[in-house]
PDB file of C-alpha atoms and ligand atoms in Angstrom:
ATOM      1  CA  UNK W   1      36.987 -55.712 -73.422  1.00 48.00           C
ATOM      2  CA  UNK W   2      36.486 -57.188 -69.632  1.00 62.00           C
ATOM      3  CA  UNK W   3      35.453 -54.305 -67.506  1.00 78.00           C
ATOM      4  CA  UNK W   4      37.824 -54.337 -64.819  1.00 82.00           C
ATOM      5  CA  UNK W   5      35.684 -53.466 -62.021  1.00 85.00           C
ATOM      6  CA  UNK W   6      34.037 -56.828 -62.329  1.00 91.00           C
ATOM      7  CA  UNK W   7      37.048 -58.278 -60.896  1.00 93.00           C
ATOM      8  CA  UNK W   8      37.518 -56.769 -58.198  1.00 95.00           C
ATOM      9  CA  UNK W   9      35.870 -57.547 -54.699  1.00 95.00           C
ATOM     10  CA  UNK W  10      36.279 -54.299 -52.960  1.00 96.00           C
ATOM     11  CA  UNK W  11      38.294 -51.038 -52.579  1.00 97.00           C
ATOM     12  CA  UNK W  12      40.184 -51.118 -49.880  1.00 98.00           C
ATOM     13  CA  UNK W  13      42.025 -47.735 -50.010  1.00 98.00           C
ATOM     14  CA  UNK W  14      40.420 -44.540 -51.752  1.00 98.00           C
ATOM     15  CA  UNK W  15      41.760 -42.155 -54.261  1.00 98.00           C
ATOM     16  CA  UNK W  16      41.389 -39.586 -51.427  1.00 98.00           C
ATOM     17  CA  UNK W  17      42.866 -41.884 -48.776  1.00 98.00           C
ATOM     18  CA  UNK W  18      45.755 -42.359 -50.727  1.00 98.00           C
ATOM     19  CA  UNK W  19      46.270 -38.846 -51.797  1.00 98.00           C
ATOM     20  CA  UNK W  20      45.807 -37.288 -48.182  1.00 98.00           C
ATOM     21  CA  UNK W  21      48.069 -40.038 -46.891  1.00 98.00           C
ATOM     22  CA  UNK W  22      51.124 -39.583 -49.338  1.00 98.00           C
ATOM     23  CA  UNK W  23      50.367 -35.667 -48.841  1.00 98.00           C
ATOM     24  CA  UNK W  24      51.264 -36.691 -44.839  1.00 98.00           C
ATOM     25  CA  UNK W  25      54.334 -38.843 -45.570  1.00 98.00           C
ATOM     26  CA  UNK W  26      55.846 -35.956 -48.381  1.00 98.00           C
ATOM     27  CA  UNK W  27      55.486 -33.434 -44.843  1.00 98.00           C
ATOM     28  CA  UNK W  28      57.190 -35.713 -42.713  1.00 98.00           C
ATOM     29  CA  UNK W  29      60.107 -36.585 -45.123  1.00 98.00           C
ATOM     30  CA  UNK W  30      60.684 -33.051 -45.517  1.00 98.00           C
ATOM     31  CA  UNK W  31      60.499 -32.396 -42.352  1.00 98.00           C
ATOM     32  CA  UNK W  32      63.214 -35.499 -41.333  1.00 98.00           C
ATOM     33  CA  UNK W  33      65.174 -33.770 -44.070  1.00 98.00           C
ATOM     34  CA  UNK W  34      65.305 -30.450 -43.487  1.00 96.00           C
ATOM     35  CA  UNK W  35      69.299 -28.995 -44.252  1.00 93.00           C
ATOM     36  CA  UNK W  36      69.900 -32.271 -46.389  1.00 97.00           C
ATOM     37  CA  UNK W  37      70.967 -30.542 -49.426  1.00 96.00           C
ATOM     38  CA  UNK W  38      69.184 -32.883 -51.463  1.00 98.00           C
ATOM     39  CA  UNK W  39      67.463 -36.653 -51.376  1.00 98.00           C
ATOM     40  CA  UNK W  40      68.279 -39.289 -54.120  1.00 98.00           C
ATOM     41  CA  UNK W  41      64.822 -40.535 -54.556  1.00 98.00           C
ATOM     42  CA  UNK W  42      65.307 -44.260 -56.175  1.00 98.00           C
ATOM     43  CA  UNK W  43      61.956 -45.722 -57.326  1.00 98.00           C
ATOM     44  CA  UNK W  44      61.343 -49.640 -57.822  1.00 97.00           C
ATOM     45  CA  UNK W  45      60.258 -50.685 -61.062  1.00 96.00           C
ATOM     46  CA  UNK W  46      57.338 -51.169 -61.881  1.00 94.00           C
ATOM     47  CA  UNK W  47      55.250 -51.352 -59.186  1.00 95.00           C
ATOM     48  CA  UNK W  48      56.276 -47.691 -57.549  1.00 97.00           C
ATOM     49  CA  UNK W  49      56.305 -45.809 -60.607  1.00 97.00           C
ATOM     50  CA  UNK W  50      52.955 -43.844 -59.500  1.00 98.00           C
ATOM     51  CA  UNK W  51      53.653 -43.832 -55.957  1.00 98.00           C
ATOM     52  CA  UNK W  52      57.156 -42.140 -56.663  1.00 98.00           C
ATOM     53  CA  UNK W  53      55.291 -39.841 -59.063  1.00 98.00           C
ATOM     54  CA  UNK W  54      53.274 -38.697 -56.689  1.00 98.00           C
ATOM     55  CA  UNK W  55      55.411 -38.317 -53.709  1.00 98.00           C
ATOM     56  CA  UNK W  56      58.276 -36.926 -55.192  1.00 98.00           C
ATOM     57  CA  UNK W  57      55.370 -33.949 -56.252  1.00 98.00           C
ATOM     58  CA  UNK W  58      54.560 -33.971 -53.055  1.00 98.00           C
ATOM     59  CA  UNK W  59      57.815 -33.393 -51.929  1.00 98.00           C
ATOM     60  CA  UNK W  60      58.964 -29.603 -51.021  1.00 94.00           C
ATOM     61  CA  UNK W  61      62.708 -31.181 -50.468  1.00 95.00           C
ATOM     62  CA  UNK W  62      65.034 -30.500 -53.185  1.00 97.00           C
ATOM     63  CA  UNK W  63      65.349 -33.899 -54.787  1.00 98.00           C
ATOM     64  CA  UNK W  64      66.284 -36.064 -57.762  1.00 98.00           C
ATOM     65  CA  UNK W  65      64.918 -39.112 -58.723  1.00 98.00           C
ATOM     66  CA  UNK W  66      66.424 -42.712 -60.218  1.00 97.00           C
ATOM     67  CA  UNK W  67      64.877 -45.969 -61.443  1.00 97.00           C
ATOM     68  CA  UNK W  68      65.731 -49.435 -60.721  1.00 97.00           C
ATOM     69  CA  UNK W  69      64.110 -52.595 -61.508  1.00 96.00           C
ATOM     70  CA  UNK W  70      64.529 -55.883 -59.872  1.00 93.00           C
ATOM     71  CA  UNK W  71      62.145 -59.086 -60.123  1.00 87.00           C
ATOM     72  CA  UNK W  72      62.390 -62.486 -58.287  1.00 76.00           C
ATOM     73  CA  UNK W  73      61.732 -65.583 -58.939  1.00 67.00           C
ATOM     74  CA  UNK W  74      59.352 -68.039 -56.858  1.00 58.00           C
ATOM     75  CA  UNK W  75      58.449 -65.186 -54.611  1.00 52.00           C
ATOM     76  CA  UNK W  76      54.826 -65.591 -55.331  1.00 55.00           C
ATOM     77  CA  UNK W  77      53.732 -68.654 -53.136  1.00 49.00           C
ATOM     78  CA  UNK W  78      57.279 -69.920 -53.002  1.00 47.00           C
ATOM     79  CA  UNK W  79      59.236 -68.467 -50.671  1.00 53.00           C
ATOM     80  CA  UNK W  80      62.832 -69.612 -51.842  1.00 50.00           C
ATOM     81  CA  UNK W  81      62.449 -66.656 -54.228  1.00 67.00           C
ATOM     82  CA  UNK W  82      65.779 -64.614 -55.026  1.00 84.00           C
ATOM     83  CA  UNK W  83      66.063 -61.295 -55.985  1.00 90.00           C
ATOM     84  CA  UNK W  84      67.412 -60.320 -59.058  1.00 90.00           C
ATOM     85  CA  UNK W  85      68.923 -56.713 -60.508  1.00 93.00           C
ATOM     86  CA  UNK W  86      67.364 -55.971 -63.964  1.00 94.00           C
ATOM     87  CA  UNK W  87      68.176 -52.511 -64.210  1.00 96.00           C
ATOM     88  CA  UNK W  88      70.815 -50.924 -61.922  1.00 96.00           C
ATOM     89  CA  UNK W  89      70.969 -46.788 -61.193  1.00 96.00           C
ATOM     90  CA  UNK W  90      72.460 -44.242 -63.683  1.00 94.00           C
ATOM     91  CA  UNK W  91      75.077 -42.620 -61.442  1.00 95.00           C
ATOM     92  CA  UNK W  92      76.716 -43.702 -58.158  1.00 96.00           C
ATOM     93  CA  UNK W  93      74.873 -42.891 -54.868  1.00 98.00           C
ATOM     94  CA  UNK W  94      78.155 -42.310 -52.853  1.00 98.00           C
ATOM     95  CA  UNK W  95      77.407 -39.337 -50.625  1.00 98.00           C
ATOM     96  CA  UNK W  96      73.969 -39.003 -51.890  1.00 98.00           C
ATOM     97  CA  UNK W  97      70.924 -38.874 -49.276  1.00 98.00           C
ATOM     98  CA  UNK W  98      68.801 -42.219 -50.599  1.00 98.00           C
ATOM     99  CA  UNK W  99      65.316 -42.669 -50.096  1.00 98.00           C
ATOM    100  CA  UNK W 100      64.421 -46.371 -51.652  1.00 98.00           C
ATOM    101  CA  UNK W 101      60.879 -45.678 -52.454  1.00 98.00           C
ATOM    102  CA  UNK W 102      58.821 -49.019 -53.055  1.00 97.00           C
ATOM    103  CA  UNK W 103      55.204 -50.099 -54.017  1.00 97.00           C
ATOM    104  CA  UNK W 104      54.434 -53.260 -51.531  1.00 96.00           C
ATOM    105  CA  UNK W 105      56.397 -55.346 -48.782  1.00 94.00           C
ATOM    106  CA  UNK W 106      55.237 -58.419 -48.714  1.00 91.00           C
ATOM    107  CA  UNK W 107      57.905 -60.542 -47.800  1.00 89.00           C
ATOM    108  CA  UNK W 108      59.926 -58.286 -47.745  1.00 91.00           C
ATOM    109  CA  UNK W 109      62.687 -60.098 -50.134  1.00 92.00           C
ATOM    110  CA  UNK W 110      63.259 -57.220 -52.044  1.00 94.00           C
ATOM    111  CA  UNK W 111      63.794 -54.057 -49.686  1.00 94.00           C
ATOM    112  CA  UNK W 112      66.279 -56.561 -47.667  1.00 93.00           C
ATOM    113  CA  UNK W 113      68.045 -56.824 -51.196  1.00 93.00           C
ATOM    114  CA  UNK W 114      68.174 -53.300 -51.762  1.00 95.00           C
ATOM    115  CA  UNK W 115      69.148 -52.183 -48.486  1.00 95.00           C
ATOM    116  CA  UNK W 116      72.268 -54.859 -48.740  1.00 93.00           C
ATOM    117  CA  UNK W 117      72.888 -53.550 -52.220  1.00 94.00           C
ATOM    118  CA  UNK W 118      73.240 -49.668 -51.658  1.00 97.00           C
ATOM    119  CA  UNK W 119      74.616 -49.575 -48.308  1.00 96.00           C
ATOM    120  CA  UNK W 120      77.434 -51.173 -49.824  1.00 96.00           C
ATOM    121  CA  UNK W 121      77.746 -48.083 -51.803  1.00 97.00           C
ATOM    122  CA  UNK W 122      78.752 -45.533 -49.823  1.00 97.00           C
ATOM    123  CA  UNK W 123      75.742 -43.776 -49.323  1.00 98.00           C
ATOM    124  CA  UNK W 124      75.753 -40.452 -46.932  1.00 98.00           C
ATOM    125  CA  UNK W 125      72.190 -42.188 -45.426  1.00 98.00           C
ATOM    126  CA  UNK W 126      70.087 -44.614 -46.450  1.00 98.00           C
ATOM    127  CA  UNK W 127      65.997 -44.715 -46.063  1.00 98.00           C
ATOM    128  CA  UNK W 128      62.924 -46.462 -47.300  1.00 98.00           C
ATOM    129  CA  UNK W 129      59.537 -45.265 -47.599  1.00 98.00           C
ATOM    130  CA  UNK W 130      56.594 -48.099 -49.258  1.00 98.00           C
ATOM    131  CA  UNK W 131      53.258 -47.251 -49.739  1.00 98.00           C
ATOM    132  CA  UNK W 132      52.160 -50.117 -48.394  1.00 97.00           C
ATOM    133  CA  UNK W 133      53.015 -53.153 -46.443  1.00 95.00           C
ATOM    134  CA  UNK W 134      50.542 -56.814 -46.039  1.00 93.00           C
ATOM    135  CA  UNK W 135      49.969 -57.866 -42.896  1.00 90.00           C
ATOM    136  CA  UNK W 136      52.033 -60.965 -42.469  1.00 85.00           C
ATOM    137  CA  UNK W 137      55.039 -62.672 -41.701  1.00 79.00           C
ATOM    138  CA  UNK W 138      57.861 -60.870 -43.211  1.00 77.00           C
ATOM    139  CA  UNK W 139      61.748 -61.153 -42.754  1.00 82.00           C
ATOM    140  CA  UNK W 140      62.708 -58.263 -40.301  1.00 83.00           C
ATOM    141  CA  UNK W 141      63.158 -55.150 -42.225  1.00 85.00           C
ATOM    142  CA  UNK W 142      63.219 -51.685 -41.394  1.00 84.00           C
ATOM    143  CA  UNK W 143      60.627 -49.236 -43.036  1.00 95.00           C
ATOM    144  CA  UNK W 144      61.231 -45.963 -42.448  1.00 97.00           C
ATOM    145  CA  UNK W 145      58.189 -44.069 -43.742  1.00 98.00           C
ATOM    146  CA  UNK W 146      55.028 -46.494 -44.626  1.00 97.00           C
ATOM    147  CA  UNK W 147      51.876 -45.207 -45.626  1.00 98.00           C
ATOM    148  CA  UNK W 148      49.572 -48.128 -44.898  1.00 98.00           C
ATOM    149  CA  UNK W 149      49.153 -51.788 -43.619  1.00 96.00           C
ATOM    150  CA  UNK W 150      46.730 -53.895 -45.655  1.00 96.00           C
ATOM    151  CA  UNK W 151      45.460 -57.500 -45.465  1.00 95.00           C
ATOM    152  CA  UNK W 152      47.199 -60.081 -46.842  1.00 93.00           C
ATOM    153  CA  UNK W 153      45.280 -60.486 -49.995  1.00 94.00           C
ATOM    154  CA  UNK W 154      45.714 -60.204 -53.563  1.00 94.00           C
ATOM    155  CA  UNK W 155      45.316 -56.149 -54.037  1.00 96.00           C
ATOM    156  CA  UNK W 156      46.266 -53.980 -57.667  1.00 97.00           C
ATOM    157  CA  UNK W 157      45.924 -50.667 -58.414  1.00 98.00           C
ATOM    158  CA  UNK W 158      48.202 -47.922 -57.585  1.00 98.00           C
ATOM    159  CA  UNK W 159      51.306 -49.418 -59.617  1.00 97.00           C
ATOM    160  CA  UNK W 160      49.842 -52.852 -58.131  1.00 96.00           C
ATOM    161  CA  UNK W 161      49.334 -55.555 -60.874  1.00 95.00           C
ATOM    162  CA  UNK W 162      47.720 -58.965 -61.623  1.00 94.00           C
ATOM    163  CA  UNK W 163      49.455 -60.284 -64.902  1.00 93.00           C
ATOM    164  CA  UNK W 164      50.676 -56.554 -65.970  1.00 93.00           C
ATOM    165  CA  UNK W 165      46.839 -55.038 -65.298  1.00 94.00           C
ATOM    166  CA  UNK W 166      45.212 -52.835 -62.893  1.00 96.00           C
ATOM    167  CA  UNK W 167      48.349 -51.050 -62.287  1.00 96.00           C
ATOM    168  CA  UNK W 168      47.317 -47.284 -63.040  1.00 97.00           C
ATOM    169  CA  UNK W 169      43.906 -47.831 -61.197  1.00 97.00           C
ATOM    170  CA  UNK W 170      43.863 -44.814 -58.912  1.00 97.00           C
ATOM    171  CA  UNK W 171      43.185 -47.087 -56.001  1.00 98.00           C
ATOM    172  CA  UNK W 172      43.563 -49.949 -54.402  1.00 98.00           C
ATOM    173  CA  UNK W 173      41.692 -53.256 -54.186  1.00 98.00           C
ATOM    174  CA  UNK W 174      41.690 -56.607 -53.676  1.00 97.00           C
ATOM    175  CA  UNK W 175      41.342 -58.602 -56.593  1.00 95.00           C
ATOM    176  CA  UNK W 176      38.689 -61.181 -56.388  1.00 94.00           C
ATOM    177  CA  UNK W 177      39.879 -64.653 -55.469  1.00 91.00           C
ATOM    178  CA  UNK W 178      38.009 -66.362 -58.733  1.00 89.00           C
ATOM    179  CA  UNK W 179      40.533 -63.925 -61.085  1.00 90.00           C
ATOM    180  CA  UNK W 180      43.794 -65.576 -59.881  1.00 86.00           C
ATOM    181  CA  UNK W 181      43.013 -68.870 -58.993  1.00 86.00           C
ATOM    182  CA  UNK W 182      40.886 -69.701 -62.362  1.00 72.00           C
TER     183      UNK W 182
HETATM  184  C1  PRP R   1      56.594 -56.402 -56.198  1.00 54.94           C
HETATM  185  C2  PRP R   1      56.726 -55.028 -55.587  1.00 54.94           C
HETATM  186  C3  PRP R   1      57.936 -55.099 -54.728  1.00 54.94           C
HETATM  187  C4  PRP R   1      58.038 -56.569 -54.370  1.00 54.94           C
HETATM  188  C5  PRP R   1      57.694 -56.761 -52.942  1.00 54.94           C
HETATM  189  O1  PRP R   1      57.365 -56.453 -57.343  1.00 54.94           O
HETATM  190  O2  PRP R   1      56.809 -54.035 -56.562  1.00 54.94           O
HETATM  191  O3  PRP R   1      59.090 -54.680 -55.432  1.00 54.94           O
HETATM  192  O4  PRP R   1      57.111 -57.265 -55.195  1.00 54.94           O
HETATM  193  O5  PRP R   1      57.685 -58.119 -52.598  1.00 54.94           O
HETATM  194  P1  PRP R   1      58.641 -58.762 -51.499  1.00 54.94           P
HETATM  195  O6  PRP R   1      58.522 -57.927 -50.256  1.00 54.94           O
HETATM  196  O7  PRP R   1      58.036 -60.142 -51.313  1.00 54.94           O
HETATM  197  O8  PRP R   1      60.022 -58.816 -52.023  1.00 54.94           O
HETATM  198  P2  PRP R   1      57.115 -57.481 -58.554  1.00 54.94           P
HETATM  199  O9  PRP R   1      58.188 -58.526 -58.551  1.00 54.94           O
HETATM  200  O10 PRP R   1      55.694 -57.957 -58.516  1.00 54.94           O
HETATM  201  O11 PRP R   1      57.401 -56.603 -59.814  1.00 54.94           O
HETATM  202  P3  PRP R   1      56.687 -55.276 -60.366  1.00 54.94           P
HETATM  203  O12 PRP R   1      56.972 -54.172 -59.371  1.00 54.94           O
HETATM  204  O13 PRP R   1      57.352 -55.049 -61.669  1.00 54.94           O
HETATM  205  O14 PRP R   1      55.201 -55.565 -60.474  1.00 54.94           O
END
């Protein structure tokens, strides 16, 4: 078995960073919140399945949480890449107080989508939080809550993958350039 560490060039946000961080955000969002008789928390599969875990524990707001998953194709490299719905949401969200809560913008394809698909549904508000956002050219999209900026490199952990791995690493880091380009 490859150790996994050996792939990776350097950590570029902590266990404790990222804990003391989404601690922050889960203040603030109850805070923004406060008399909203609940938030419809809406996690983006895969990727935020461990950031929604943990904020949504975080989170001293009455809420409920829903999965959806989406994937794209060419996004990587190509940037013609549409966005695709592979799972939708259980219930409506008409009325409901949604909080899109995503991994990574990177181009930032996919919020856009989402933002264009449920405010088409009625919802009483509509919010994103992401854990983190690359630094780079991105279509204009609005973030409500973000928890970091990072370089614009290859980075897993924290629901991040390469090929399906390094996603439950409890922190981030860029994956060394050798791993994806071999
Ligand atoms: C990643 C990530 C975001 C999206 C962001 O998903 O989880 O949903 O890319 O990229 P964008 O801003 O360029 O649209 P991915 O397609 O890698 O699927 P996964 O979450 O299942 O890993």
């Amino acid at each position: 078995m490859t150790d996994l560490q050996q792939e990776l060039a350097r950590v570029l946000l902590s266990e404790e960073e990222i804990q003391t961080r989404i601690k922050e955000m889960a203040a603030q969002i109850a805070t923004d919140y406060a008399g909203v008789e609940r938030i419809y928390m809406v996690g983006i599969l895969k990727g935020a399945f461990i950031f929604m875990a943990d904020l949504a524990r975080y989170l001293r707001t009455n809420h409920v949480v829903d999965f959806i998953a989406v994937s794209s194709y060419g996004r990587k490299g190509v940037e013609s890449g549409e966005v695709r719905l592979l799972m939708d949401l259980r219930e409506p969200i008409t009325d409901e107080h949604v909080l899109i809560v995503e991994d990574i913008v990177d181009s930032g394809k996919t919020i856009q989508y989402l933002n264009e698909t449920f405010s088409g549904r009625q919802p009483a508000s509509l919010k994103t939080v992401a854990f983190v956002q690359k630094e780079r050219e991105h279509i204009p999209v609005s973030v409500d809550y973000l928890g970091f900026t990072i370089p614009d490199v290859w980075v897993v952990g924290y629901g991040l993958d390469y090929a399906e791995r390094f996603r439950t690493l409890p922190y981030v880091a860029e994956l060394k350039k050798e791993v994806y380009t071999k």
